[in-house]
Tab-separated table of C-alpha atoms in Angstrom:
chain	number	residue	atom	x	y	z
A	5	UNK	CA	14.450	18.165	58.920
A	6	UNK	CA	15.322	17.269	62.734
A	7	UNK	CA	18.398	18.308	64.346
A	8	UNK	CA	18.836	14.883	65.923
A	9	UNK	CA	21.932	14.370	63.765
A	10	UNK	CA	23.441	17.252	64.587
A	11	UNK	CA	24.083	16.071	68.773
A	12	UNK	CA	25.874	12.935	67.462
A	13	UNK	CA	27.618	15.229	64.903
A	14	UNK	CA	28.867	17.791	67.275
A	15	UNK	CA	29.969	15.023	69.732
A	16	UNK	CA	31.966	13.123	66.850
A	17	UNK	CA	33.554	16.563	65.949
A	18	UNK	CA	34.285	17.181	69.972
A	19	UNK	CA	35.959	13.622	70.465
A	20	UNK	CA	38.386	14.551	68.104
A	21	UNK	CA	39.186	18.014	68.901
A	22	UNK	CA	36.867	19.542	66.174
A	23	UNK	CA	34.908	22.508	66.922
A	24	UNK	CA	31.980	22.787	64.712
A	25	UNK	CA	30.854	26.374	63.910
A	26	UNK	CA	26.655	25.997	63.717
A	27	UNK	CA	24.922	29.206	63.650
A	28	UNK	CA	22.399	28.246	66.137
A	29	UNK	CA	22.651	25.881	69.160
A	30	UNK	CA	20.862	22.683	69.413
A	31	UNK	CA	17.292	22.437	69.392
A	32	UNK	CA	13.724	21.035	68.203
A	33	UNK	CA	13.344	23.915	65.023
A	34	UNK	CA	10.989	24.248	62.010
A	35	UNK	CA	12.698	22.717	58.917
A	36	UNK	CA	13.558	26.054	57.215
A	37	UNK	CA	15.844	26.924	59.856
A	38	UNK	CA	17.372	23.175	60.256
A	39	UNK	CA	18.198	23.268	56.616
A	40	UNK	CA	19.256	26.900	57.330
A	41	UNK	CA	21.871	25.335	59.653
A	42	UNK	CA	22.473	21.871	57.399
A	43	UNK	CA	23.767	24.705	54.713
A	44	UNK	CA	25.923	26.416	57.201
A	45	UNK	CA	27.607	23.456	58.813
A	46	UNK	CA	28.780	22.892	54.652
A	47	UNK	CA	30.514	26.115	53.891
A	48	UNK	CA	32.046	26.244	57.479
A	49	UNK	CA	33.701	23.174	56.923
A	50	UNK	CA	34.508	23.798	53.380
A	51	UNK	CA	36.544	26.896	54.675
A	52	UNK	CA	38.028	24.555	57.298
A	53	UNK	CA	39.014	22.167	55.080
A	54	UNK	CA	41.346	23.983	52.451
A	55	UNK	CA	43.800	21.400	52.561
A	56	UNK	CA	41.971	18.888	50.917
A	57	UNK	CA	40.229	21.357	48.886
A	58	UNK	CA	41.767	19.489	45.611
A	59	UNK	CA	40.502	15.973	46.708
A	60	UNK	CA	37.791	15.036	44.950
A	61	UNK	CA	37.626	11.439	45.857
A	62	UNK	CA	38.404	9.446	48.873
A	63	UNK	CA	41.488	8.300	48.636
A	64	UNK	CA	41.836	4.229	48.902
A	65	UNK	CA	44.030	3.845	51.758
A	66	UNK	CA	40.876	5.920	54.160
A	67	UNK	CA	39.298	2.998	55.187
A	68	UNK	CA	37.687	4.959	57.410
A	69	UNK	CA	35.627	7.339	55.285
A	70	UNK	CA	35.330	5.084	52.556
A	71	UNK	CA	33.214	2.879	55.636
A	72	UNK	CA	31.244	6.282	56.355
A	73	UNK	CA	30.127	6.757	53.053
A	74	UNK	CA	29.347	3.329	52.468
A	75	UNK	CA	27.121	3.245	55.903
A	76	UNK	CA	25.392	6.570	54.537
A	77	UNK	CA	24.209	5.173	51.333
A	78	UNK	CA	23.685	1.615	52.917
A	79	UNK	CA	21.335	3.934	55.430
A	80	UNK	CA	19.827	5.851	53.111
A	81	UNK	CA	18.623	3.114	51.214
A	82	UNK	CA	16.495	1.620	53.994
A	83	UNK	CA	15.389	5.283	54.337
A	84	UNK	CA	17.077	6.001	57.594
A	85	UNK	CA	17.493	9.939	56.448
A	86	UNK	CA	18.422	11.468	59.464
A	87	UNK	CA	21.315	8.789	60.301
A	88	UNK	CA	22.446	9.135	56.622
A	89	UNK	CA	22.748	12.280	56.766
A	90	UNK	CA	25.169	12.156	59.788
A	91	UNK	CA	27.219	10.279	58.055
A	92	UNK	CA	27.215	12.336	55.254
A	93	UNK	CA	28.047	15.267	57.246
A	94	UNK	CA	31.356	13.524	58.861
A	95	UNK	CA	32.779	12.759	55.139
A	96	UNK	CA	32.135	16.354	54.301
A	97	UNK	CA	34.345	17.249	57.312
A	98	UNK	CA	36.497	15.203	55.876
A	99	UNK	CA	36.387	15.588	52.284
A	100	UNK	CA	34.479	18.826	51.573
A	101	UNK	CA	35.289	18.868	47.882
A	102	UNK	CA	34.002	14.827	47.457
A	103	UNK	CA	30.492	15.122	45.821
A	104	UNK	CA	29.479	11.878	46.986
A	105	UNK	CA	28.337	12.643	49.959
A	106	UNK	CA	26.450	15.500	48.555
A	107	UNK	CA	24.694	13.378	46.240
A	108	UNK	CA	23.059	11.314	49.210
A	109	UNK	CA	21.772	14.577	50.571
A	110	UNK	CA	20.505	15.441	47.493
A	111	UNK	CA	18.708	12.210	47.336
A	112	UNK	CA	17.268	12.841	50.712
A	113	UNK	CA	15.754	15.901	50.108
A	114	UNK	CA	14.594	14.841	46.737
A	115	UNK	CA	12.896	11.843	48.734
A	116	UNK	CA	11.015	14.398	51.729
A	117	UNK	CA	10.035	16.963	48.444
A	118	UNK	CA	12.429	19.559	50.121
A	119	UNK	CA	13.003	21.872	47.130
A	120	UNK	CA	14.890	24.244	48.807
A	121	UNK	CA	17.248	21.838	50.879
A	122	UNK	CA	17.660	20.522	47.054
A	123	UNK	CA	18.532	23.855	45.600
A	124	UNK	CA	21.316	24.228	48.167
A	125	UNK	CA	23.144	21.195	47.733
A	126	UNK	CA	22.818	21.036	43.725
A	127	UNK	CA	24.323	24.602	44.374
A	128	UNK	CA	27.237	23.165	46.353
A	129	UNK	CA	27.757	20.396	44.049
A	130	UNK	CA	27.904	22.908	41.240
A	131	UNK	CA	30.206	25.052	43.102
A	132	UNK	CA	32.932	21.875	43.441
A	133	UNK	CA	32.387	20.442	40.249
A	134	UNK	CA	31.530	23.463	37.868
A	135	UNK	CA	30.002	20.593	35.740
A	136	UNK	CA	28.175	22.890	32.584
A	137	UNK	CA	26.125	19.935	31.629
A	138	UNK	CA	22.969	22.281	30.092
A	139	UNK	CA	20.564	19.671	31.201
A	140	UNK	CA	21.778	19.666	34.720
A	141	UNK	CA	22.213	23.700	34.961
A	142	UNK	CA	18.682	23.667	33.436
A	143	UNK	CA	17.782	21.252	36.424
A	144	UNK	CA	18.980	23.995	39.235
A	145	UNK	CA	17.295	26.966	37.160
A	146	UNK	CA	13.844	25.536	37.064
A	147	UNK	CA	14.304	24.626	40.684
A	148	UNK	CA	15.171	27.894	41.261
A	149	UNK	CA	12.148	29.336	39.069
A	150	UNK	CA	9.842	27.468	41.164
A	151	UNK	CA	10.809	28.207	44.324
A	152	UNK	CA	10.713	32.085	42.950
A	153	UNK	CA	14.624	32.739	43.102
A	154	UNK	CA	14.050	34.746	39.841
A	155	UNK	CA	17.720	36.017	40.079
A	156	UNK	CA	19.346	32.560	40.621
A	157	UNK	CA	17.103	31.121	38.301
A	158	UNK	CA	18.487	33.347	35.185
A	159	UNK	CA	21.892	33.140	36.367
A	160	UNK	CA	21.702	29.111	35.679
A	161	UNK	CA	19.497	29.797	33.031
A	162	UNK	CA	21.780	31.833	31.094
A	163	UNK	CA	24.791	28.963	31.786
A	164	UNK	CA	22.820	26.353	30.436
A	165	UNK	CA	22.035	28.379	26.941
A	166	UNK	CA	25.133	29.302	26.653
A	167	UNK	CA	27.069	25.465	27.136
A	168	UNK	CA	24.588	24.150	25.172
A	169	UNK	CA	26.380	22.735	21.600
A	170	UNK	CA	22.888	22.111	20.270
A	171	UNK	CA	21.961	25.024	17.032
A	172	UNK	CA	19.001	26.928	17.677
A	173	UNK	CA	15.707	25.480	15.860
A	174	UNK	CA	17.354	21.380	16.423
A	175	UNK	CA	13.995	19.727	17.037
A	176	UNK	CA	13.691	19.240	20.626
A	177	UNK	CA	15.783	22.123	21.350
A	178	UNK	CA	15.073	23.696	24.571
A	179	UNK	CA	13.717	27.237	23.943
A	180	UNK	CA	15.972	28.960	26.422
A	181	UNK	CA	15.113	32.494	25.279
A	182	UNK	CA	11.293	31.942	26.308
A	183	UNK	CA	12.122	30.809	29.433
A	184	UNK	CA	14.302	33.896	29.942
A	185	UNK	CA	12.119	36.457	28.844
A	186	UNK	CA	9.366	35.068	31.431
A	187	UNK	CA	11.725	35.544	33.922
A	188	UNK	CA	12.494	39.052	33.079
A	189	UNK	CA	9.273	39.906	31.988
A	190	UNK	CA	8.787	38.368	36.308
A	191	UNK	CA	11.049	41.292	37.343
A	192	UNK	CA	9.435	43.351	35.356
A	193	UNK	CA	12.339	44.088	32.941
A	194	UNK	CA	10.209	44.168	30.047
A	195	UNK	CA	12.375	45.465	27.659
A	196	UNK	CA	14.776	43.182	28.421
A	197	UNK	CA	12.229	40.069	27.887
A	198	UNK	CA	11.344	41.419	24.301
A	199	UNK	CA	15.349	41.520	23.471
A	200	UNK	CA	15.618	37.752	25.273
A	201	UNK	CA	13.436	36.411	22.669
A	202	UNK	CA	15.394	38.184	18.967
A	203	UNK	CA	18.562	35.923	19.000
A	204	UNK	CA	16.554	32.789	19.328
A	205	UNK	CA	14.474	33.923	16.251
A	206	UNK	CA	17.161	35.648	14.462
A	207	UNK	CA	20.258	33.201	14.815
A	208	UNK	CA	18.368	30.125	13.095
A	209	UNK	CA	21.022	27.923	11.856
């Protein structure tokens, strides 16, 4: 992703006696380290932001963010990604805790195929909303899985199984123990992978 955002960003922050904290100064970089810095610019305004860290919607009377994050989507829809995203950003200094914004990000790198700029933000949306949805959790492990953050990937995995209400053997079930044991059996923790796979034959309901 380009860094063009980032000048207007910084010189928004600036104007009003912000000082961003960016781990690397501006400049024309390969994508892996702009969405090294994208991720960085989040949790250092998270931390910056604790007083607002219960907000988790823009309150009415902000006309001014609500604007922002009406622009963003309005700019993201006619695929204008990199000016989306700088609006984006300034809600997050804002509002760190406000998915919304992190949803349009989401989108974005959805749209360019970025799976790892994905995994990052459906990690930070996770983190704020610590929504156990199994079919979302699932989402973020097979992301994970893919991109070959084994580790992650059973850590989400594991979530998911466990918040999911459905018995073992309902048709249609997914067969979270399989999954598992591939991963493991990845690591090569192969006596863990032939445990993964008893309680999903044994616990038949």
């Amino acid at each position: 992703m380009s860094n063009n955002w980032r000048e207007a960003l910084e010189g928004s922050l600036k104007s009003s006696g912000t000082t961003p904290t960016i781990s690397r100064p501006i400049s024309s970089e390969s994508s892996n380290s702009s969405r090294k810095n994208n991720s960085s610019y989040i949790k250092e305004n998270n931390k910056q932001n604790v007083s607002k860290s219960q907000v988790r919607k823009i309150p009415k009377q902000d006309d001014e963010a609500r604007r922002i994050l009406g622009q963003a989507n309005v700019l993201y829809a006619e695929s204008q990604y990199e000016e989306s995203q700088k609006a984006c950003f300034e809600v997050i200094r804002r509002y760190p805790q406000v998915t919304d914004s992190y949803r349009i990000l989401l989108n974005i790198a959805q749209d360019r195929n970025d799976d790892r700029y994905e995994l990052e933000i459906r990690k930070f949306i996770y983190g704020i909303e610590k929504n156990n949805d199994p079919d979302d959790l699932k989402d973020i492990c097979l992301l994970a899985a893919r991109l070959g953050e084994t580790e992650t990937a059973i850590y989400y995995l594991i979530k998911a199984r466990d918040n999911d209400n459905q018995p073992v053997g309902t048709p249609g079930r997914f067969d979270y123990n399989a999954l598992l044991s591939q991963l493991h059996m990845e690591q090569g923790k192969y006596d863990q992978a032939i445990k993964d796979i008893e309680p999903e034959e044994n616990s038949l309901k």
